[in-house]
Structures are given as C-alpha cells and as structure tokens.
Coordinates of N, CA and C in Angstrom, one line a residue:
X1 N 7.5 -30.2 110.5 CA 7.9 -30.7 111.8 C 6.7 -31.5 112.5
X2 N 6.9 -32.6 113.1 CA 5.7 -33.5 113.6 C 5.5 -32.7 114.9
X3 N 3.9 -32.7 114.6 CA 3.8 -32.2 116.2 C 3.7 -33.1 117.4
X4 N 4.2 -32.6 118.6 CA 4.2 -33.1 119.6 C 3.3 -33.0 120.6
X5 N 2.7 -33.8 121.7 CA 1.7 -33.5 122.3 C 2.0 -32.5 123.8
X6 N 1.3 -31.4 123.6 CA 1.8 -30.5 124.8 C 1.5 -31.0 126.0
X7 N 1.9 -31.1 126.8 CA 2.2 -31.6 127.9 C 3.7 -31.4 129.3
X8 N 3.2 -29.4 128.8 CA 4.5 -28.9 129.5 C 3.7 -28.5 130.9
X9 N 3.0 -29.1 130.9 CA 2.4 -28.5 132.8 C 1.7 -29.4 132.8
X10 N 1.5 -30.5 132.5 CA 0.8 -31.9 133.0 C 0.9 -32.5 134.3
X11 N 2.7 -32.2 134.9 CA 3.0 -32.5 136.2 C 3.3 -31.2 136.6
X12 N 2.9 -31.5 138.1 CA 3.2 -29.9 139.0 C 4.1 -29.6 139.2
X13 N 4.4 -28.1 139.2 CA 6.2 -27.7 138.6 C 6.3 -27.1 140.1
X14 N 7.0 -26.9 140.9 CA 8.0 -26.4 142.1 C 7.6 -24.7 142.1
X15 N 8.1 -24.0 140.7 CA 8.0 -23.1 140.6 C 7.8 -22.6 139.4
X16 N 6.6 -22.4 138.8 CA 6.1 -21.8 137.8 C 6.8 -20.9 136.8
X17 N 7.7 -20.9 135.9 CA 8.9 -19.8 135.3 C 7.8 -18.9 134.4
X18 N 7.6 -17.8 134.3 CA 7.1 -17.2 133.3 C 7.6 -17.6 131.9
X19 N 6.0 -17.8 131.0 CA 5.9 -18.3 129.6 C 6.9 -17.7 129.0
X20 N 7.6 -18.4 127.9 CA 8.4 -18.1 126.9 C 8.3 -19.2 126.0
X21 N 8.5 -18.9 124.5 CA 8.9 -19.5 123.2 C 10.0 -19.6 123.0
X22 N 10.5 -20.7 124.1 CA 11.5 -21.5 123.7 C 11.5 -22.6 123.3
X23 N 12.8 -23.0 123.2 CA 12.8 -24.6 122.3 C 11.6 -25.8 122.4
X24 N 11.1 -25.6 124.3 CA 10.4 -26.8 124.5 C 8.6 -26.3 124.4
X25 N 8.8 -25.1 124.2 CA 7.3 -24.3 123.5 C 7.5 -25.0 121.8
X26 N 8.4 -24.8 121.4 CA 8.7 -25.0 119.8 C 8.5 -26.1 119.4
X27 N 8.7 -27.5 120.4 CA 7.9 -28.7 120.0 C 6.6 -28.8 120.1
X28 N 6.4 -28.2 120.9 CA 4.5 -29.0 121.0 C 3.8 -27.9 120.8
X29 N 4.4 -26.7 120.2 CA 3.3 -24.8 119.7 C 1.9 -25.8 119.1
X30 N 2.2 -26.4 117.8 CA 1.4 -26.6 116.9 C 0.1 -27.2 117.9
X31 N 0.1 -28.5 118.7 CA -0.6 -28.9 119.4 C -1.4 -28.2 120.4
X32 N -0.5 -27.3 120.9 CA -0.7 -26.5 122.3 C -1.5 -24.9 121.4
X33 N -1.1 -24.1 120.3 CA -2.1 -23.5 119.9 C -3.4 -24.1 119.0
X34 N -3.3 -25.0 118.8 CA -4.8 -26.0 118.6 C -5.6 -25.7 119.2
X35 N -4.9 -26.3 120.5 CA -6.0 -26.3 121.9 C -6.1 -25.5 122.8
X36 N -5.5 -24.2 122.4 CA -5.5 -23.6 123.1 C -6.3 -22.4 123.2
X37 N -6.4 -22.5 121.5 CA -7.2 -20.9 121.2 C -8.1 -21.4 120.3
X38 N -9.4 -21.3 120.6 CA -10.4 -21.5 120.0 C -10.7 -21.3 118.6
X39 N -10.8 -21.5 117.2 CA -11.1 -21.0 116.4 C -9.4 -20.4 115.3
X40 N -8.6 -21.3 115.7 CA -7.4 -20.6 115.4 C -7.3 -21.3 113.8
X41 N -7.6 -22.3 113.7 CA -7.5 -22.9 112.4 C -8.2 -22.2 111.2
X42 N -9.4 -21.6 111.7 CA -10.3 -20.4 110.9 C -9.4 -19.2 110.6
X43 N -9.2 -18.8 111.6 CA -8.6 -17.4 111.3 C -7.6 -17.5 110.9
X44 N -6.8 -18.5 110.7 CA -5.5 -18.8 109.8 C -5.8 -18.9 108.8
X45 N -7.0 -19.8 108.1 CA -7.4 -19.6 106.7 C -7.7 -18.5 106.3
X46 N -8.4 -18.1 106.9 CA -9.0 -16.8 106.5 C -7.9 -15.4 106.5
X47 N -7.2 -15.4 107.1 CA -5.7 -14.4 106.8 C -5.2 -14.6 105.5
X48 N -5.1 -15.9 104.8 CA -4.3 -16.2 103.5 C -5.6 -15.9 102.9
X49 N -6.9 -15.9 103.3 CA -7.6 -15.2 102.2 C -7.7 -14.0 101.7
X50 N -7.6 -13.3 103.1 CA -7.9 -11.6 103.3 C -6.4 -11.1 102.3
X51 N -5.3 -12.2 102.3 CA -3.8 -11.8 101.9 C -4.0 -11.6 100.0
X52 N -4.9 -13.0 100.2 CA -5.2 -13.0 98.4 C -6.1 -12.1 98.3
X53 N -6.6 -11.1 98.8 CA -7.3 -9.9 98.5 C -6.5 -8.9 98.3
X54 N -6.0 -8.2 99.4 CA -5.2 -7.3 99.8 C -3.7 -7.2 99.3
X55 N -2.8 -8.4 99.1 CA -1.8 -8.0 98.3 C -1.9 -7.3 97.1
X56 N -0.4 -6.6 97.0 CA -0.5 -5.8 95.8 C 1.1 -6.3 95.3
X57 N 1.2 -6.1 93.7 CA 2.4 -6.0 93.1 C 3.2 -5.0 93.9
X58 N 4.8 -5.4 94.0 CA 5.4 -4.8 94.4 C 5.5 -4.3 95.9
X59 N 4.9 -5.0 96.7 CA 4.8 -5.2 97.7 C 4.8 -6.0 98.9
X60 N 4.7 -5.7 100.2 CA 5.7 -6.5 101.3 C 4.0 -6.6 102.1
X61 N 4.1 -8.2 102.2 CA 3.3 -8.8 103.4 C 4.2 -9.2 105.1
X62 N 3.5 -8.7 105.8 CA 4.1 -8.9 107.2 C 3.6 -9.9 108.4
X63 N 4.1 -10.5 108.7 CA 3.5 -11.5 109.3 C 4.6 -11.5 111.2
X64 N 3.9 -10.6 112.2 CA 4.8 -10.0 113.3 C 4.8 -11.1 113.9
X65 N 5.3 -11.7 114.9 CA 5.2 -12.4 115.9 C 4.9 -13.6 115.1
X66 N 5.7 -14.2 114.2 CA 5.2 -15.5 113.2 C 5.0 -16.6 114.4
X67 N 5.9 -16.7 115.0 CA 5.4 -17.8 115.3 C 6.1 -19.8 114.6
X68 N 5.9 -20.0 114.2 CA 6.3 -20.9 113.2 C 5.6 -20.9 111.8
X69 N 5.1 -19.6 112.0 CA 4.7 -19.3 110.0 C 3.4 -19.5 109.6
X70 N 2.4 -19.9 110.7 CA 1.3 -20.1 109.8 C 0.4 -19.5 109.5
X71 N 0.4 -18.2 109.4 CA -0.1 -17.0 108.9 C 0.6 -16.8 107.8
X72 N 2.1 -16.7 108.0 CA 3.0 -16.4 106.7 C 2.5 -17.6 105.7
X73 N 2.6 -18.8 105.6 CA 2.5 -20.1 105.1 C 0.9 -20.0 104.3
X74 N -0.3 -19.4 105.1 CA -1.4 -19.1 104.5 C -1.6 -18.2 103.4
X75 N -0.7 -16.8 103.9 CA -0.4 -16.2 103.0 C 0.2 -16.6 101.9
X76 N 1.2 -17.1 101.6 CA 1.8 -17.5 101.1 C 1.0 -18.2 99.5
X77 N 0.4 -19.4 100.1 CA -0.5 -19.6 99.4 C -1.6 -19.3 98.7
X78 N -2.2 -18.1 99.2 CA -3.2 -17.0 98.5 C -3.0 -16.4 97.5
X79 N -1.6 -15.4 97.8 CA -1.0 -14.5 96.9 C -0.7 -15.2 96.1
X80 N -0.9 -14.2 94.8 CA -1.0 -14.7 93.1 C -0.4 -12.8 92.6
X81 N 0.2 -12.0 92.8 CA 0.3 -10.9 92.1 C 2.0 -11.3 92.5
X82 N 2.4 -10.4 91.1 CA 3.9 -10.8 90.9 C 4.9 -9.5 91.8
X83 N 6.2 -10.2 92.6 CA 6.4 -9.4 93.0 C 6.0 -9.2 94.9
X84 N 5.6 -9.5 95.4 CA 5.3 -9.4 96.8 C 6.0 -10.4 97.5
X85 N 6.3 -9.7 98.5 CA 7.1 -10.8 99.2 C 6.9 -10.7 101.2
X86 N 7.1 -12.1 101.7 CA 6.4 -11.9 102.6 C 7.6 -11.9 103.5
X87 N 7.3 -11.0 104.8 CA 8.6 -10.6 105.5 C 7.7 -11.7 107.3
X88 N 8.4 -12.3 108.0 CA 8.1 -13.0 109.0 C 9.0 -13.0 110.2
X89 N 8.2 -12.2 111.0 CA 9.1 -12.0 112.2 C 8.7 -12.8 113.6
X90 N 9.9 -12.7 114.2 CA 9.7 -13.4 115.9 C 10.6 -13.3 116.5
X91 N 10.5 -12.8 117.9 CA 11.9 -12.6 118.8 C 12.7 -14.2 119.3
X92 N 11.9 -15.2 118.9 CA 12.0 -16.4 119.3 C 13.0 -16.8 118.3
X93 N 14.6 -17.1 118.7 CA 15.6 -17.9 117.7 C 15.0 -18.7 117.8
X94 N 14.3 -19.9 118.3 CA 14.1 -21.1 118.0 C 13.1 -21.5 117.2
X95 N 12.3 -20.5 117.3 CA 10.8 -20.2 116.3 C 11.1 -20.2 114.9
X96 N 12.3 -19.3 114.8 CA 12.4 -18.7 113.6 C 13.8 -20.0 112.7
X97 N 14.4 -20.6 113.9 CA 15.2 -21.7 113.4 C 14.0 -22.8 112.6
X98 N 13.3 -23.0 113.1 CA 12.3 -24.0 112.7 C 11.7 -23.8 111.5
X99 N 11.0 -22.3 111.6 CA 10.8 -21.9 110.4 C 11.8 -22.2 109.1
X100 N 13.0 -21.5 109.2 CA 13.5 -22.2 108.3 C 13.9 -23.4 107.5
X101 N 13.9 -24.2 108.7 CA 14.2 -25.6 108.6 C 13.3 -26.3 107.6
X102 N 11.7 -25.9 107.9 CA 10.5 -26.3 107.5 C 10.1 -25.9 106.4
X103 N 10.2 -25.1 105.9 CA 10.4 -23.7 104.4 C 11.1 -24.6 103.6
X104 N 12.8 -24.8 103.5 CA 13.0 -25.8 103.1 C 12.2 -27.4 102.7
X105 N 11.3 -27.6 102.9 CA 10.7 -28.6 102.6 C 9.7 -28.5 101.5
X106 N 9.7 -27.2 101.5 CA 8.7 -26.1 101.1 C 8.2 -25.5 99.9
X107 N 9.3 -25.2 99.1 CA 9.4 -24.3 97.8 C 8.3 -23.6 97.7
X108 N 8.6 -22.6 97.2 CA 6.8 -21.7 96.5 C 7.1 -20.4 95.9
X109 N 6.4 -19.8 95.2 CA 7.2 -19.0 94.2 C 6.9 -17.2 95.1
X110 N 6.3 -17.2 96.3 CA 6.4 -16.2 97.1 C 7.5 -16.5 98.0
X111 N 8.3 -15.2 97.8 CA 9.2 -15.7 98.9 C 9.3 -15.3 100.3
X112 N 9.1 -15.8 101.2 CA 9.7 -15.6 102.8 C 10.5 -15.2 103.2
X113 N 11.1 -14.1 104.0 CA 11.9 -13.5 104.8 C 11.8 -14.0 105.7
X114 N 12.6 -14.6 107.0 CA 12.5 -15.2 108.2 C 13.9 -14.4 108.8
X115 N 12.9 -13.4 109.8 CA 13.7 -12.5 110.5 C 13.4 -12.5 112.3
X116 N 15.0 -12.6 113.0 CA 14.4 -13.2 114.3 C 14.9 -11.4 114.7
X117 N 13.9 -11.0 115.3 CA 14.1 -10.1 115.8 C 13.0 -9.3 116.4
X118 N 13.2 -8.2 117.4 CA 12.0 -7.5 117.9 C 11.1 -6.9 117.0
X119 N 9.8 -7.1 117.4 CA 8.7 -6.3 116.1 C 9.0 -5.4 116.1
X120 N 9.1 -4.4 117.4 CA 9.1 -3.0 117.7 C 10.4 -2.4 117.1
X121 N 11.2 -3.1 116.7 CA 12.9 -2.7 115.9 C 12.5 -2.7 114.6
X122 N 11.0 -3.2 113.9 CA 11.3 -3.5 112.4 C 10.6 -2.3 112.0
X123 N 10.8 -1.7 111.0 CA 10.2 -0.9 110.2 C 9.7 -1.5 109.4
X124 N 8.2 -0.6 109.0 CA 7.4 -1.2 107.7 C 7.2 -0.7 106.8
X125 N 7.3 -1.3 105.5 CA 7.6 -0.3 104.7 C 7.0 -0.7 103.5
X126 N 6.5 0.2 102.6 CA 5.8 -0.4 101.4 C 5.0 -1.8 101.8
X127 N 3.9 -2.0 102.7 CA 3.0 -3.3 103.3 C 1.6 -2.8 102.4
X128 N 1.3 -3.6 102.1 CA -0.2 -4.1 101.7 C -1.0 -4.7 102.6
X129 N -0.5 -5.6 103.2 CA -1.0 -6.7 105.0 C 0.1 -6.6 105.7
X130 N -0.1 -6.8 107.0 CA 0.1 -6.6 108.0 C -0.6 -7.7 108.5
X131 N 0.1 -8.6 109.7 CA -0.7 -9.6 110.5 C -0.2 -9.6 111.7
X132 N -0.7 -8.9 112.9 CA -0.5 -9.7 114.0 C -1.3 -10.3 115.2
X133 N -1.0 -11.4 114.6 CA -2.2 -12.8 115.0 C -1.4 -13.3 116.7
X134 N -2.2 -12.6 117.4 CA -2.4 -12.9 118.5 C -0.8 -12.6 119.2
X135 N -0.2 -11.8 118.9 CA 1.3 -11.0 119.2 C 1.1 -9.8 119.9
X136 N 0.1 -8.8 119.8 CA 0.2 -7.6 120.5 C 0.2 -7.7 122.1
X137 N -1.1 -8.9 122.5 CA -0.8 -9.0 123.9 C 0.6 -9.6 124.6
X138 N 1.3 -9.8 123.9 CA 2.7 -9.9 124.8 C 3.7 -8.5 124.7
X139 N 3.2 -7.7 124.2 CA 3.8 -6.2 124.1 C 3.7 -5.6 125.1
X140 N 4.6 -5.3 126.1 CA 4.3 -3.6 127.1 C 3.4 -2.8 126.7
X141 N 2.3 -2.7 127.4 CA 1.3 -2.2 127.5 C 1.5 -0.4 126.7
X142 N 2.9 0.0 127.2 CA 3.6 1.2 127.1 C 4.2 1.3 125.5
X143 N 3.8 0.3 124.7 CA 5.0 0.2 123.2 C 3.7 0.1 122.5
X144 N 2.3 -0.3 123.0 CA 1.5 -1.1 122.0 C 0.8 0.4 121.0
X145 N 0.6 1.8 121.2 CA 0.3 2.8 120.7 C 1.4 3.0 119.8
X146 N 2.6 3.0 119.9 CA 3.9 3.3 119.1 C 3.8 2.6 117.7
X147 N 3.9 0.8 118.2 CA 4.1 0.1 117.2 C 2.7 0.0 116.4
X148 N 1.9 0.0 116.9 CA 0.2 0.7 116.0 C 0.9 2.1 114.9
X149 N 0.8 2.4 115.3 CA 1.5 4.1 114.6 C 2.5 4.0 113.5
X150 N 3.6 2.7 113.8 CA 4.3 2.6 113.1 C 3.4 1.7 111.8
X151 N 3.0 0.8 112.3 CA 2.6 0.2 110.9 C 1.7 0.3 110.4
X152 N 0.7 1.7 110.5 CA -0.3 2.8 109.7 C 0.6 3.2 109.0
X153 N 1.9 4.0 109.5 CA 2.8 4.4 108.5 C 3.2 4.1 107.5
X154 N 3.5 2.1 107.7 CA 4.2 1.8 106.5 C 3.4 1.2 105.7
X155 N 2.2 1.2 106.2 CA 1.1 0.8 104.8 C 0.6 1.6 104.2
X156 N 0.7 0.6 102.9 CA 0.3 2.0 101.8 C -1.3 1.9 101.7
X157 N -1.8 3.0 101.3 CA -2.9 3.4 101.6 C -4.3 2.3 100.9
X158 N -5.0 2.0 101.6 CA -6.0 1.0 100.7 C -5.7 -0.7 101.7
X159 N -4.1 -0.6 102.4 CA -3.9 -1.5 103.1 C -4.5 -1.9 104.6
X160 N -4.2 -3.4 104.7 CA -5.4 -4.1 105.7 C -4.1 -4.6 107.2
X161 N -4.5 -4.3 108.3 CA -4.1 -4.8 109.3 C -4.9 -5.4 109.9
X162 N -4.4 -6.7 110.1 CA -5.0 -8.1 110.7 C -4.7 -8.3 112.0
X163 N -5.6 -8.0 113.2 CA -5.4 -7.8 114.2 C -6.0 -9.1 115.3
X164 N -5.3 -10.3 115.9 CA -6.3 -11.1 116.5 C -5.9 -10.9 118.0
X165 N -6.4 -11.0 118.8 CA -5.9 -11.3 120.5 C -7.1 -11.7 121.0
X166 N -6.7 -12.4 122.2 CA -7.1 -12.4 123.6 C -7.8 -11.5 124.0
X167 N -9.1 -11.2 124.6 CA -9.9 -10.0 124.9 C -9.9 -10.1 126.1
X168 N -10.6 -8.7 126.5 CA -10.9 -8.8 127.9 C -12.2 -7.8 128.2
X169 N -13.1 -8.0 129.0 CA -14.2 -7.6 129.0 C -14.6 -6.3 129.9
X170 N -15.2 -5.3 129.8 CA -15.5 -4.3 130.9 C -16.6 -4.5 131.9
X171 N -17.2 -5.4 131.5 CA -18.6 -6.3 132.6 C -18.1 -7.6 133.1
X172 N -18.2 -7.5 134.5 CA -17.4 -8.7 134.8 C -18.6 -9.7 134.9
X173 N -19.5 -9.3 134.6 CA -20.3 -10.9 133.7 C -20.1 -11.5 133.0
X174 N -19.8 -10.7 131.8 CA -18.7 -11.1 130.2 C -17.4 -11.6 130.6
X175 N -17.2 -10.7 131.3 CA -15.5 -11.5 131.5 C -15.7 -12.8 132.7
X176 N -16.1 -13.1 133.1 CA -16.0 -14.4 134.4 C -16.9 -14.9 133.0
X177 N -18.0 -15.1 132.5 CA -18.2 -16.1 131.4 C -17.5 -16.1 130.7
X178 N -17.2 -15.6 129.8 CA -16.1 -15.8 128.7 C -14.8 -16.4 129.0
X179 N -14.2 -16.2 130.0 CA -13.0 -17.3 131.0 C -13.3 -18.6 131.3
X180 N -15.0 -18.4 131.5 CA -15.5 -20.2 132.4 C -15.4 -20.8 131.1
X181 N -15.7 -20.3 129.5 CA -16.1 -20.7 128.2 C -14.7 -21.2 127.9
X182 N -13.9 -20.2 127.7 CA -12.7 -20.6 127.2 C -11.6 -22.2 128.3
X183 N -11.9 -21.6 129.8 CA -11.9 -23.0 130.6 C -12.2 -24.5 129.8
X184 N -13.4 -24.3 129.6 CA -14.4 -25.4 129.5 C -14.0 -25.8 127.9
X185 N -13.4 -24.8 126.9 CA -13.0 -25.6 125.6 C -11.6 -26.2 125.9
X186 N -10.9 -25.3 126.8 CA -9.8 -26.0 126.6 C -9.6 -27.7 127.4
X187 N -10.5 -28.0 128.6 CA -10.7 -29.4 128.8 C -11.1 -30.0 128.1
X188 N -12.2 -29.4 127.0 CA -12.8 -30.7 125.9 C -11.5 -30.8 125.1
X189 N -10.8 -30.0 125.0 CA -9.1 -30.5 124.2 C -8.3 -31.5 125.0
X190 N -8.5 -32.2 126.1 CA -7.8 -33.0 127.2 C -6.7 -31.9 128.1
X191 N -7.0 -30.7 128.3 CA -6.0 -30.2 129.5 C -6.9 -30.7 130.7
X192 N -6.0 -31.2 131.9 CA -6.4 -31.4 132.9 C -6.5 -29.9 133.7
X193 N -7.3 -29.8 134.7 CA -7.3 -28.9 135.5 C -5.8 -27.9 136.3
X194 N -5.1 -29.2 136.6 CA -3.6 -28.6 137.1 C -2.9 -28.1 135.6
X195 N -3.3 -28.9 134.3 CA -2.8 -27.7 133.1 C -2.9 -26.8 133.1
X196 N -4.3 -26.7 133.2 CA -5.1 -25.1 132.6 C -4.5 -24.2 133.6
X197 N -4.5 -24.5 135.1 CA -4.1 -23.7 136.3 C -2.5 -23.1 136.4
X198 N -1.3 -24.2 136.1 CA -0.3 -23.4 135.7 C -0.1 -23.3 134.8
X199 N -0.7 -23.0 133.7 CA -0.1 -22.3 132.2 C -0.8 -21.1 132.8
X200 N -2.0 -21.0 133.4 CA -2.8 -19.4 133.1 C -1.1 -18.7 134.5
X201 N -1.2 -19.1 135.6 CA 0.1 -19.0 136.4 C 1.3 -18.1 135.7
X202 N 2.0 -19.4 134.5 CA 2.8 -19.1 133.7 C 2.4 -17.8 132.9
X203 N 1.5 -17.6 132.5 CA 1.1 -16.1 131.5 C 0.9 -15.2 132.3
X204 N 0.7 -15.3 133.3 CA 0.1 -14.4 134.5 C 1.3 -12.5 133.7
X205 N 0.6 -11.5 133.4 CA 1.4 -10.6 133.5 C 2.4 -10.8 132.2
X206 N 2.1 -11.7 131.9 CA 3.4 -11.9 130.6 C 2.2 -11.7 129.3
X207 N 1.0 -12.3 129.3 CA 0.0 -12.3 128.0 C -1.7 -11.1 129.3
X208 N -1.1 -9.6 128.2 CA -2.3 -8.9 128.8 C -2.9 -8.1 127.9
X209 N -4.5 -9.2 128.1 CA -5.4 -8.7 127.0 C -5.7 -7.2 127.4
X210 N -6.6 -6.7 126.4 CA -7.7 -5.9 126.5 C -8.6 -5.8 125.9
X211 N -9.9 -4.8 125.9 CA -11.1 -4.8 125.5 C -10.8 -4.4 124.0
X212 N -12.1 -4.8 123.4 CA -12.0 -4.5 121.7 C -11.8 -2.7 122.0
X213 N -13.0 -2.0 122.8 CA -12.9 -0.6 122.9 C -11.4 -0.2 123.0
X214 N -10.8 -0.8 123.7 CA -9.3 0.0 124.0 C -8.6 -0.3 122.5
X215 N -8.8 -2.0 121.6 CA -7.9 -1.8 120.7 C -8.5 -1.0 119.7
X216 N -9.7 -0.8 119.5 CA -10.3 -0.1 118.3 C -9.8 1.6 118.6
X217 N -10.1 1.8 119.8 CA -9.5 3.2 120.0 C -8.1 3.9 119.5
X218 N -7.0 2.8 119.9 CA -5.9 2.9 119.9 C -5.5 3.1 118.2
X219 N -6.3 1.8 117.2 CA -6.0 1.5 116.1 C -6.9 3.2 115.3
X220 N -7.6 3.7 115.7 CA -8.3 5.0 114.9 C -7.4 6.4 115.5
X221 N -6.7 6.2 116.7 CA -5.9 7.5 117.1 C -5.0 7.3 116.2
X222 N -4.2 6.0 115.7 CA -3.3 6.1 114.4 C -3.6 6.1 113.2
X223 N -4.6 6.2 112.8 CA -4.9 6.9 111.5 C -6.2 5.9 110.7
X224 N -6.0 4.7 111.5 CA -7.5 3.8 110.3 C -8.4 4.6 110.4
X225 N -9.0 4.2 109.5 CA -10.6 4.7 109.3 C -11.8 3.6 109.2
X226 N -10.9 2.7 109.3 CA -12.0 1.4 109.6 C -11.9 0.3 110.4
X227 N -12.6 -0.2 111.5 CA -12.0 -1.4 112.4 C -12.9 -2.1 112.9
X228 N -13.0 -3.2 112.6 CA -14.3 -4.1 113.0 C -13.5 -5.8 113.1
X229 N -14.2 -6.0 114.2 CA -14.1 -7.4 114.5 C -14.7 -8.5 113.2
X230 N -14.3 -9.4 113.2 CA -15.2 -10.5 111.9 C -15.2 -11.7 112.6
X231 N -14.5 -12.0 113.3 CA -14.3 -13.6 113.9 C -14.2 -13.0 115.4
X232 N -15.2 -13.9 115.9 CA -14.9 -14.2 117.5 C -15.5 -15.5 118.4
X233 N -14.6 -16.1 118.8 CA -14.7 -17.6 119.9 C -14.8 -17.0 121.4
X234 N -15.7 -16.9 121.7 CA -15.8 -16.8 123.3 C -14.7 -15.2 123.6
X235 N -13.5 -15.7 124.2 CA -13.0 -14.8 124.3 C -11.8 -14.3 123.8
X236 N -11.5 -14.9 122.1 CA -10.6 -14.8 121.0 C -11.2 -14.2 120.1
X237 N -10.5 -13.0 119.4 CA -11.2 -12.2 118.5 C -10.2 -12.0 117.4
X238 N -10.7 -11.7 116.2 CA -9.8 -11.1 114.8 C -10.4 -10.1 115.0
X239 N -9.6 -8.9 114.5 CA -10.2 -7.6 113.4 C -9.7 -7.6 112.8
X240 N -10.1 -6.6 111.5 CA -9.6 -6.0 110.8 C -9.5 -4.4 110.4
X241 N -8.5 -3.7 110.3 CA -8.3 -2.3 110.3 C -7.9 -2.1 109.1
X242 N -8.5 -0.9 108.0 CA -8.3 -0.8 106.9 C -7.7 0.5 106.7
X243 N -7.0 0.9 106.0 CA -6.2 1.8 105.9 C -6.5 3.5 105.3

C-alpha cells in the first residue's frame, strides 16, 4: 500500500475524538508510525531476527495488535524451520483488511493467519514468539496481568515474548525529559506544534504507558524468569521475556 503523508491534525479540529485505527489511521499508519516512534524501523528488524532464533518446527508465531503486519512480515522472513506458522491479530477491521489485501502481493512459504479480533479473546497455544510491539498500552490497565498470564501459558517452554511500549518514568526529571526528547524528534519528523498537541489530546487516556518496574514485575508474577530491556529511544523501549 503506498504510504500516505499523516496529516490528520495538521488543522485544528472543533473537537478532538479519541484515537482509533480506523480507515483514515490506515492510510497514513506507515508514515505516522515512522515519525512517530523513535527507533521503530530497528525494532522491527530485529523482531524478524529474534523470530529466526526463537521459532521452532511445529509451531505458532504471534504477532498481537499487528497492526498492518510489520512485525508479522519481519518475521515472516527470518523463519526458515518447517512447519510454523504465523498467527496476526488486531481489533482493527480495517487493519486487518489491508493486511490481507497486501499479503496477496506477497507469496512466502510461511504462512499468515490474519485474524481481526480482540487479543484478550485469543488463546495461545503451542507459541514459540509472541510479539506485542507497542499493543499492551492500549489495554485496560485491569486486563493487562491476565493477558500476560495467558501468553506464559501458551508458550512452550524455552519461548521468547517480545514486549515494546511507551514508558513512563517514576522521576519526574526522566519523565518531563524524556517527553521534551520525544517532543523534539517528533518535529525533526515535520509535525507542527498544533500536531504534536492534538494527537497527544487525542491519546489522552486511550495509550497508558508505564514504568519498565511495573512491566518487568507484572511479566515475572506470570512465570518468566528472564526480562530485560535491549532497545531503547528516549522514551520507547523493547524487552524481551524468556520463558
């Protein structure tokens, strides 16, 4: 799909509608997660790498909150063991319309599942990887221990969950810098001031980070025994939790 240039809060809106991945998110995502998240082109390579480690024969890669696939798509291309197959979810019909549309262009001898539906509905089952790349902060704060729990369950043992989000800091020195930082990349991307101001508006309450302490905590009450950050941009982070 050609990307489009985001430019959904360029003019000042009446009334700010809380974010969603809808149709007019679904043209300009590619552009708009560019610039929006620091370091995201990295951690998408590096997922299809960590996948070409971590898969196993006979087993299911998960890719939560796809998005338009490019975690799945990374993956995709790493894995080399026969037999695994990559399952790719999003509550977004339009996300997930796309995806298929674009897959189609596509061929590859892993195959893709493109499933539109709630994460928290899916069961996991027989995983080797698990990815969810920057998905948990749109979760109720109240679901995000459950759905952790669930997908320790369904990986099999030796398996890797790929965790990235949004942070948030317990020193409000770190946190008011790491906001001014992430500010300041996203203008060197060309958002104007009135962008940056109603998109954060628009997320307000809808994307709520937390501290690495809260997610490392959360991810060791459900059974990992290993969890370390590897990548971090100002105030964008990967982990990884090992099984």
């Amino acid at each position: 799909m050609p990307a489009s240039k985001d430019s959904l809060y360029a003019s000042p809106l009446g009334e700010i509608a809380a974010f969603s991945f809808d149709e007019n998110v679904v043209k300009v995502f590619p552009d708009m997660i560019r610039r929006s998240v620091p370091g995201y082109g990295t951690m998408i390579s590096a997922i299809g790498l960590l996948a070409g480690r971590y898969a196993r024969e006979n087993s299911r890669c998960y890719d939560l909150g796809c998005s338009l696939g490019a975690a799945a798509l990374a993956m995709r291309a790493n894995i080399a063991v026969r037999n695994c197959k990559i399952v790719a979810v999003d509550c977004s019909e339009a996300m997930i319309e796309q995806c298929r549309r674009d897959i189609e262009l596509a061929p590859a001898e892993v195959d893709i599942e493109w499933r539109c539906a709630d994460i928290r509905d899916i069961e996991i089952r027989d995983a080797s990887v698990v990815v969810l790349n920057f998905t948990l902060q749109f979760i109720p704060l109240e679901d995000r221990g459950r759905l952790i729990a669930g997908l320790y369950d369904g990986l099999l043992p030796g398996g890797v969950l790929i965790l990235s989000e949004k942070l948030a800091f317990d020193d409000k020195r770190q946190q008011d810098l790491q906001t001014e930082m992430h500010h300041l990349f996203k203008k060197a991307q060309g958002y104007s001031e009135l962008e940056i101001s109603q998109k954060r508006t628009a997320l307000e309450n809808v994307l709520i980070p937390e501290t690495f302490s809260e997610h490392r905590a959360r991810l060791e009450a459900a059974g990992f025994s290993s969890v370390e950050v590897w990548f971090q941009y100002f105030n964008f982070a990967s982990m990884i939790a090992l099984k």
